[in-house]
Coordinates of C-alpha atoms in Angstrom, one line a residue:
M1 CA -5.4 -43.0 0.0
P2 CA -6.0 -40.6 2.9
L3 CA -5.0 -37.0 2.3
I4 CA -1.7 -36.2 4.1
L5 CA -1.8 -32.7 5.6
P6 CA 1.1 -30.9 7.3
Q7 CA 0.8 -29.0 10.6
I8 CA -1.5 -26.0 10.1
L9 CA -1.3 -22.8 12.1
M10 CA -4.4 -20.6 12.4
V11 CA -3.5 -17.0 13.3
Q12 CA -6.2 -15.1 15.2
R13 CA -6.6 -11.4 14.4
A14 CA -5.7 -8.9 17.2
E15 CA -8.8 -7.4 18.8
C16 CA -7.7 -3.9 17.7
F17 CA -8.3 -5.0 14.1
S18 CA -11.7 -6.5 14.9
P19 CA -13.9 -3.7 16.2
N20 CA -17.2 -5.1 17.3
A21 CA -16.4 -8.3 15.5
V22 CA -13.9 -10.2 17.7
E23 CA -16.2 -13.3 18.2
K24 CA -17.3 -13.3 14.6
D25 CA -13.8 -13.2 13.2
L26 CA -12.7 -16.0 15.6
A27 CA -15.7 -18.1 14.7
V28 CA -14.9 -18.3 11.0
L29 CA -11.2 -19.1 11.8
Q30 CA -12.3 -21.9 14.1
A31 CA -14.8 -23.2 11.6
V32 CA -12.0 -23.5 9.0
G33 CA -9.7 -25.2 11.6
K34 CA -12.4 -27.7 12.6
L35 CA -12.9 -28.8 8.9
L36 CA -9.1 -29.2 8.5
A37 CA -8.8 -31.2 11.7
E38 CA -11.6 -33.5 10.4
R39 CA -9.5 -34.1 7.3
G40 CA -6.6 -35.3 9.5
A41 CA -4.6 -32.1 9.9
N42 CA -2.7 -31.1 13.0
V43 CA -4.3 -27.7 13.7
S44 CA -3.1 -25.2 16.3
Y45 CA -4.0 -21.6 17.0
V46 CA -2.1 -18.5 18.0
K47 CA -3.0 -14.8 18.5
E48 CA -1.2 -12.6 16.1
E49 CA 0.4 -10.7 19.0
L50 CA 2.3 -13.9 19.9
L51 CA 3.2 -15.0 16.4
H52 CA 6.8 -13.8 16.8
D53 CA 7.3 -16.3 19.6
K54 CA 10.2 -18.5 18.6
R55 CA 8.5 -21.6 20.0
W56 CA 6.5 -21.8 16.8
K57 CA 9.6 -22.4 14.6
L58 CA 7.5 -21.6 11.6
G59 CA 9.8 -22.9 8.9
E60 CA 10.5 -26.2 10.7
R61 CA 7.2 -27.3 12.2
V62 CA 4.4 -25.6 10.2
G63 CA 3.6 -26.2 6.6
I64 CA 0.6 -24.0 6.1
I65 CA -0.6 -20.9 7.9
F66 CA -4.2 -19.5 7.6
S67 CA -3.8 -16.0 9.0
M68 CA -6.1 -13.1 9.8
A69 CA -3.2 -11.0 11.1
R70 CA -2.8 -7.4 10.0
S71 CA -0.1 -5.9 12.2
E72 CA 3.3 -5.0 10.6
K73 CA 5.1 -7.2 13.1
A74 CA 3.0 -10.2 12.3
L75 CA 3.2 -9.6 8.6
A76 CA 7.0 -9.5 8.8
V77 CA 6.9 -12.9 10.6
L78 CA 4.6 -14.3 7.9
Q79 CA 6.9 -13.1 5.1
Q80 CA 9.8 -14.8 6.8
A81 CA 7.8 -18.0 7.0
Q82 CA 7.1 -17.8 3.3
A83 CA 10.8 -17.5 2.6
E84 CA 11.2 -20.7 4.5
G85 CA 8.7 -22.5 2.3
V86 CA 5.5 -22.2 4.4
M87 CA 2.3 -21.6 2.5
V88 CA 0.5 -18.5 3.9
I89 CA -3.1 -17.6 3.2
N90 CA -3.7 -14.7 2.7
D91 CA -0.4 -13.6 1.3
P92 CA 1.1 -11.0 3.7
R93 CA 2.1 -8.8 0.8
S94 CA -1.5 -8.6 -0.2
I95 CA -2.6 -7.8 3.3
E96 CA -0.2 -4.8 3.2
I97 CA -2.1 -3.5 0.2
C98 CA -5.5 -4.1 1.9
N99 CA -4.2 -2.2 4.9
S100 CA -4.1 1.0 2.8
R101 CA -7.3 2.5 1.6
R102 CA -5.3 4.7 -0.8
A103 CA -3.6 1.7 -2.3
I104 CA -6.9 -0.1 -2.9
D105 CA -8.6 3.0 -4.2
G106 CA -5.7 3.7 -6.6
M107 CA -5.7 0.1 -7.8
M108 CA -9.4 0.3 -8.6
R109 CA -9.2 3.5 -10.5
S110 CA -6.1 2.5 -12.6
N111 CA -7.8 -0.7 -13.6
H112 CA -11.3 0.7 -14.3
I113 CA -13.0 -1.0 -11.3
P114 CA -16.0 1.1 -10.2
A115 CA -15.1 3.1 -7.1
A116 CA -16.9 6.0 -5.4
P117 CA -16.2 9.3 -7.1
Y118 CA -13.7 11.6 -5.4
Y119 CA -15.3 14.2 -3.2
E120 CA -16.1 17.6 -4.7
R121 CA -18.9 19.2 -2.7
G122 CA -21.9 18.4 -0.6
R123 CA -22.0 15.1 1.4
G124 CA -19.1 12.7 1.5
W125 CA -16.9 10.3 3.4
I126 CA -13.5 11.0 4.9
K127 CA -11.5 7.8 5.6
A128 CA -8.0 7.5 7.2
D129 CA -5.6 5.7 4.9
R130 CA -5.1 3.1 7.7
G131 CA -7.3 2.0 10.6
H132 CA -10.9 2.4 11.4
D133 CA -11.3 6.2 11.3
V134 CA -14.2 6.7 8.8
R135 CA -16.5 9.7 9.1
F136 CA -19.5 10.9 7.2
A137 CA -19.6 14.6 6.4
A138 CA -23.0 16.2 5.8
N139 CA -21.6 19.3 4.2
E140 CA -18.5 21.1 3.1
D141 CA -17.9 22.6 6.5
E142 CA -17.9 19.2 8.2
M143 CA -15.6 17.8 5.5
L144 CA -13.1 20.6 6.1
A145 CA -13.2 20.1 9.8
F146 CA -12.8 16.3 9.6
K147 CA -10.0 16.6 7.0
Q148 CA -7.9 18.4 9.6
Q149 CA -8.5 15.6 12.2
V150 CA -7.9 12.5 10.0
E151 CA -4.5 11.2 9.2
N152 CA -3.7 11.0 5.4
P153 CA -7.4 11.0 4.5
L154 CA -9.1 9.7 1.4
L155 CA -12.1 11.8 0.5
T156 CA -15.0 10.3 -1.6
A157 CA -18.4 11.4 -2.5
H158 CA -21.5 9.8 -0.9
V159 CA -23.0 7.3 -3.3
E160 CA -26.8 7.0 -3.1
G161 CA -28.2 3.5 -3.5
T162 CA -28.4 0.1 -1.8
T163 CA -25.4 -1.0 0.3
V164 CA -24.6 -4.7 0.0
K165 CA -21.9 -6.7 1.8
F166 CA -20.0 -9.1 -0.3
Y167 CA -17.8 -12.2 0.5
G168 CA -15.5 -14.2 -1.8
V169 CA -12.9 -16.9 -1.7
T170 CA -10.6 -16.8 -4.8
D171 CA -13.0 -16.7 -7.8
R172 CA -16.0 -18.1 -5.9
F173 CA -18.3 -15.3 -4.9
F174 CA -21.2 -16.6 -2.8
Y175 CA -22.8 -13.7 -1.1
P176 CA -24.9 -11.8 -2.0
Q177 CA -26.6 -13.6 -4.9
G178 CA -28.0 -11.7 -7.8
Y179 CA -25.4 -8.9 -8.0
A180 CA -23.3 -10.0 -11.0
Q181 CA -21.5 -6.7 -11.4
V182 CA -20.5 -6.6 -7.8
A183 CA -19.2 -10.2 -8.0
E184 CA -17.2 -9.4 -11.2
A185 CA -15.7 -6.2 -9.8
A186 CA -14.8 -7.7 -6.4
S187 CA -13.3 -10.9 -7.9
R188 CA -11.2 -8.9 -10.4
L189 CA -9.9 -6.6 -7.6
A190 CA -9.0 -9.6 -5.5
R191 CA -7.0 -11.1 -8.3
L192 CA -5.2 -7.8 -8.8
V193 CA -4.4 -7.5 -5.1
G194 CA -3.4 -11.2 -5.0
I195 CA -5.7 -12.0 -2.2
Q196 CA -7.7 -15.2 -1.8
V197 CA -10.1 -14.6 1.1
Y198 CA -11.8 -11.3 1.0
G199 CA -14.9 -9.2 1.5
G200 CA -16.2 -5.7 1.5
D201 CA -19.1 -3.3 0.7
A202 CA -20.6 -2.0 -2.5
V203 CA -23.3 0.4 -3.3
V204 CA -25.8 -0.5 -6.1
R205 CA -27.4 2.7 -7.6
D206 CA -31.0 2.8 -8.7
D207 CA -29.8 2.7 -12.4
G208 CA -27.9 -0.5 -11.7
T209 CA -24.4 0.8 -11.7
I210 CA -22.2 0.0 -8.7
A211 CA -19.3 1.4 -6.7
L212 CA -17.1 -0.6 -4.4
I213 CA -16.7 1.4 -1.2
D214 CA -14.7 -1.0 1.0
F215 CA -12.5 -4.0 0.4
N216 CA -10.7 -6.0 3.0
D217 CA -9.1 -9.3 3.9
W218 CA -10.6 -12.2 5.8
P219 CA -14.0 -10.7 6.8
S220 CA -16.1 -12.6 9.4
F221 CA -18.4 -14.2 6.7
S222 CA -21.2 -13.9 9.2
A223 CA -23.9 -14.3 6.5
C224 CA -22.4 -17.4 5.0
R225 CA -19.9 -18.8 7.5
E226 CA -20.3 -22.5 6.9
E227 CA -20.1 -22.2 3.2
A228 CA -17.1 -19.9 3.4
A229 CA -15.3 -22.1 5.9
A230 CA -15.7 -25.0 3.5
A231 CA -14.3 -23.0 0.6
I232 CA -11.4 -21.6 2.6
S233 CA -10.4 -25.1 3.9
R234 CA -10.3 -26.4 0.3
L235 CA -7.7 -23.8 -0.6
I236 CA -4.9 -26.1 0.5

Protein backbone atom coordinates (compact mmCIF):
# COMPACT_ATOMS: atom_id res chain seq x y z
CA MET A 1 0.00 0.00 0.00
CA PRO A 2 1.21 3.54 -0.69
CA LEU A 3 2.58 5.60 2.18
CA ILE A 4 -0.02 8.12 3.36
CA LEU A 5 1.62 11.40 4.35
CA PRO A 6 -0.03 14.45 5.93
CA GLN A 7 0.56 17.99 4.78
CA ILE A 8 4.14 18.96 5.51
CA LEU A 9 5.34 22.50 6.12
CA MET A 10 8.98 23.40 5.50
CA VAL A 11 10.10 26.49 7.43
CA GLN A 12 12.95 28.46 5.87
CA ARG A 13 15.48 30.05 8.22
CA ALA A 14 15.54 33.86 8.40
CA GLU A 15 18.51 35.37 6.59
CA CYS A 16 19.81 36.93 9.81
CA PHE A 17 20.44 33.40 11.11
CA SER A 18 22.19 32.28 7.91
CA PRO A 19 25.22 34.55 7.52
CA ASN A 20 26.92 33.72 4.20
CA ALA A 21 24.82 30.55 3.92
CA VAL A 22 21.31 31.62 2.86
CA GLU A 23 21.35 29.67 -0.41
CA LYS A 24 23.00 26.61 1.16
CA ASP A 25 20.49 26.45 4.01
CA LEU A 26 17.58 26.79 1.61
CA ALA A 27 19.06 24.15 -0.70
CA VAL A 28 19.02 21.38 1.90
CA LEU A 29 15.49 22.30 2.98
CA GLN A 30 14.31 22.14 -0.63
CA ALA A 31 16.13 18.84 -1.17
CA VAL A 32 14.23 17.32 1.77
CA GLY A 33 10.94 18.76 0.51
CA LYS A 34 11.53 17.36 -2.97
CA LEU A 35 12.04 13.84 -1.62
CA LEU A 36 8.91 14.08 0.52
CA ALA A 37 6.87 15.34 -2.43
CA GLU A 38 8.09 12.38 -4.48
CA ARG A 39 6.69 10.12 -1.75
CA GLY A 40 3.28 11.73 -2.17
CA ALA A 41 3.34 14.40 0.53
CA ASN A 42 1.70 17.78 0.11
CA VAL A 43 4.72 20.02 0.78
CA SER A 44 4.62 23.78 1.26
CA TYR A 45 7.20 26.36 2.31
CA VAL A 46 7.14 29.44 4.49
CA LYS A 47 9.78 31.84 5.78
CA GLU A 48 10.09 31.84 9.54
CA GLU A 49 9.22 35.54 9.63
CA LEU A 50 5.75 34.64 8.28
CA LEU A 51 5.18 31.54 10.38
CA HIS A 52 2.88 33.39 12.75
CA ASP A 53 0.47 34.13 9.89
CA LYS A 54 -2.92 32.68 10.88
CA ARG A 55 -3.51 31.45 7.34
CA TRP A 56 -1.36 28.41 8.08
CA LYS A 57 -3.71 27.11 10.82
CA LEU A 58 -0.94 24.80 11.94
CA GLY A 59 -2.96 22.52 14.19
CA GLU A 60 -5.70 21.99 11.61
CA ARG A 61 -3.98 21.73 8.25
CA VAL A 62 -0.39 20.66 8.89
CA GLY A 63 0.66 17.31 10.32
CA ILE A 64 4.46 17.64 10.19
CA ILE A 65 6.80 20.62 10.25
CA PHE A 66 10.45 20.50 9.23
CA SER A 67 11.78 23.76 10.58
CA MET A 68 15.08 25.62 10.37
CA ALA A 69 13.65 28.54 12.39
CA ARG A 70 15.55 30.04 15.32
CA SER A 71 13.72 33.21 16.35
CA GLU A 72 11.86 33.35 19.66
CA LYS A 73 8.65 34.28 17.85
CA ALA A 74 8.86 31.34 15.46
CA LEU A 75 9.79 28.89 18.21
CA ALA A 76 6.74 29.98 20.22
CA VAL A 77 4.51 29.24 17.20
CA LEU A 78 6.14 25.84 16.78
CA GLN A 79 5.62 24.96 20.43
CA GLN A 80 1.95 25.83 20.04
CA ALA A 81 1.79 23.60 16.99
CA GLN A 82 3.26 20.76 19.04
CA ALA A 83 0.58 21.30 21.66
CA GLU A 84 -1.99 20.87 18.90
CA GLY A 85 -0.50 17.52 17.85
CA VAL A 86 1.84 18.58 15.05
CA MET A 87 5.17 16.76 14.75
CA VAL A 88 7.99 19.32 14.67
CA ILE A 89 11.56 18.53 13.63
CA ASN A 90 13.77 19.84 15.20
CA ASP A 91 11.99 20.18 18.55
CA PRO A 92 11.74 23.93 19.29
CA ARG A 93 12.78 23.33 22.91
CA SER A 94 16.01 21.79 21.66
CA ILE A 95 16.56 24.77 19.38
CA GLU A 96 16.33 27.05 22.41
CA ILE A 97 19.21 25.12 23.96
CA CYS A 98 21.25 25.33 20.74
CA ASN A 99 20.65 29.09 20.61
CA SER A 100 22.73 29.48 23.79
CA ARG A 101 26.44 28.70 23.61
CA ARG A 102 26.57 28.74 27.40
CA ALA A 103 23.83 26.12 27.62
CA ILE A 104 25.58 23.82 25.15
CA ASP A 105 28.96 24.35 26.83
CA GLY A 106 27.53 23.59 30.26
CA MET A 107 25.79 20.46 28.99
CA MET A 108 29.04 19.17 27.49
CA ARG A 109 31.06 19.73 30.65
CA SER A 110 28.47 18.28 33.01
CA ASN A 111 28.23 15.14 30.87
CA HIS A 112 31.98 14.72 30.22
CA ILE A 113 31.76 15.48 26.52
CA PRO A 114 35.09 16.96 25.36
CA ALA A 115 34.89 20.75 25.06
CA ALA A 116 37.53 23.42 24.62
CA PRO A 117 39.17 24.32 27.96
CA TYR A 118 38.12 27.57 29.57
CA TYR A 119 40.37 30.50 28.75
CA GLU A 120 43.19 31.25 31.22
CA ARG A 121 45.90 33.11 29.31
CA GLY A 122 47.45 33.53 25.85
CA ARG A 123 45.32 33.01 22.75
CA GLY A 124 41.65 32.26 22.96
CA TRP A 125 38.13 32.72 21.66
CA ILE A 126 35.41 34.98 22.96
CA LYS A 127 31.88 34.10 21.87
CA ALA A 128 28.60 35.84 22.57
CA ASP A 129 26.11 33.56 24.27
CA ARG A 130 23.71 34.14 21.38
CA GLY A 131 24.22 35.24 17.81
CA HIS A 132 27.24 35.26 15.52
CA ASP A 133 29.66 37.45 17.46
CA VAL A 134 32.75 35.21 17.69
CA ARG A 135 36.23 36.71 17.96
CA PHE A 136 39.78 35.39 18.18
CA ALA A 137 42.05 37.07 20.71
CA ALA A 138 45.79 36.74 20.09
CA ASN A 139 46.74 37.75 23.63
CA GLU A 140 45.41 38.75 27.05
CA ASP A 141 45.04 42.43 26.09
CA GLU A 142 42.83 41.62 23.13
CA MET A 143 40.79 39.22 25.23
CA LEU A 144 40.19 41.89 27.86
CA ALA A 145 39.18 44.44 25.23
CA PHE A 146 36.84 42.04 23.42
CA LYS A 147 35.30 40.88 26.69
CA GLN A 148 33.99 44.37 27.27
CA GLN A 149 32.42 44.47 23.81
CA VAL A 150 30.68 41.08 23.67
CA GLU A 151 27.39 40.44 25.42
CA ASN A 152 27.42 37.65 28.05
CA PRO A 153 30.59 36.11 26.60
CA LEU A 154 31.90 32.57 26.76
CA LEU A 155 35.71 32.48 26.90
CA THR A 156 37.57 29.38 25.76
CA ALA A 157 41.19 28.56 25.05
CA HIS A 158 42.43 28.16 21.50
CA VAL A 159 42.76 24.45 20.72
CA GLU A 160 45.58 23.50 18.36
CA GLY A 161 44.85 20.78 15.82
CA THR A 162 42.83 19.97 12.74
CA THR A 163 39.38 21.53 12.56
CA VAL A 164 36.69 19.29 11.07
CA LYS A 165 33.03 20.00 10.35
CA PHE A 166 30.59 17.28 11.29
CA TYR A 167 27.02 16.49 10.27
CA GLY A 168 24.50 14.08 11.75
CA VAL A 169 20.87 13.00 11.65
CA THR A 170 19.75 11.24 14.86
CA ASP A 171 22.39 8.56 15.48
CA ARG A 172 23.57 8.51 11.88
CA PHE A 173 26.82 10.39 11.57
CA PHE A 174 27.94 10.57 7.97
CA TYR A 175 30.54 13.28 7.68
CA PRO A 176 33.44 13.30 8.07
CA GLN A 177 34.38 9.64 7.99
CA GLY A 178 37.21 8.24 10.10
CA TYR A 179 36.66 10.36 13.21
CA ALA A 180 35.00 7.90 15.57
CA GLN A 181 35.56 10.06 18.67
CA VAL A 182 33.95 13.07 17.02
CA ALA A 183 30.99 10.97 15.91
CA GLU A 184 30.48 9.49 19.38
CA ALA A 185 30.75 12.83 21.18
CA ALA A 186 28.50 14.71 18.74
CA SER A 187 25.86 11.98 18.67
CA ARG A 188 25.78 11.80 22.46
CA LEU A 189 25.42 15.56 22.76
CA ALA A 190 22.59 15.52 20.22
CA ARG A 191 20.73 12.94 22.30
CA LEU A 192 21.20 15.01 25.45
CA VAL A 193 19.96 18.16 23.72
CA GLY A 194 17.09 16.22 22.15
CA ILE A 195 17.91 17.35 18.64
CA GLN A 196 17.67 15.18 15.53
CA VAL A 197 19.27 17.22 12.75
CA TYR A 198 22.56 18.80 13.78
CA GLY A 199 26.13 19.74 12.91
CA GLY A 200 29.11 21.67 14.16
CA ASP A 201 32.87 21.84 14.39
CA ALA A 202 35.46 19.86 16.31
CA VAL A 203 39.23 20.10 16.70
CA VAL A 204 41.31 16.93 16.55
CA ARG A 205 44.61 17.40 18.35
CA ASP A 206 47.85 15.80 17.21
CA ASP A 207 47.59 13.26 20.05
CA GLY A 208 44.16 12.15 18.81
CA THR A 209 42.07 13.81 21.52
CA ILE A 210 39.22 16.06 20.45
CA ALA A 211 37.22 19.10 21.51
CA LEU A 212 33.81 20.09 20.20
CA ILE A 213 33.98 23.84 19.59
CA ASP A 214 30.61 24.45 17.93
CA PHE A 215 27.25 22.66 17.87
CA ASN A 216 24.11 23.80 16.08
CA ASP A 217 20.81 22.77 14.58
CA TRP A 218 20.08 22.16 10.91
CA PRO A 219 23.39 23.05 9.24
CA SER A 220 23.56 23.39 5.48
CA PHE A 221 25.04 19.87 5.01
CA SER A 222 26.95 21.32 2.05
CA ALA A 223 29.46 18.44 2.06
CA CYS A 224 26.81 15.71 2.03
CA ARG A 225 23.52 17.35 1.06
CA GLU A 226 21.92 14.52 -0.91
CA GLU A 227 22.70 11.89 1.71
CA ALA A 228 21.56 14.16 4.51
CA ALA A 229 18.33 15.07 2.73
CA ALA A 230 17.50 11.39 2.34
CA ALA A 231 18.15 10.74 6.04
CA ILE A 232 16.13 13.78 7.15
CA SER A 233 13.17 12.86 4.94
CA ARG A 234 13.13 9.39 6.49
CA LEU A 235 12.64 10.84 9.98
CA ILE A 236 8.88 10.85 9.50
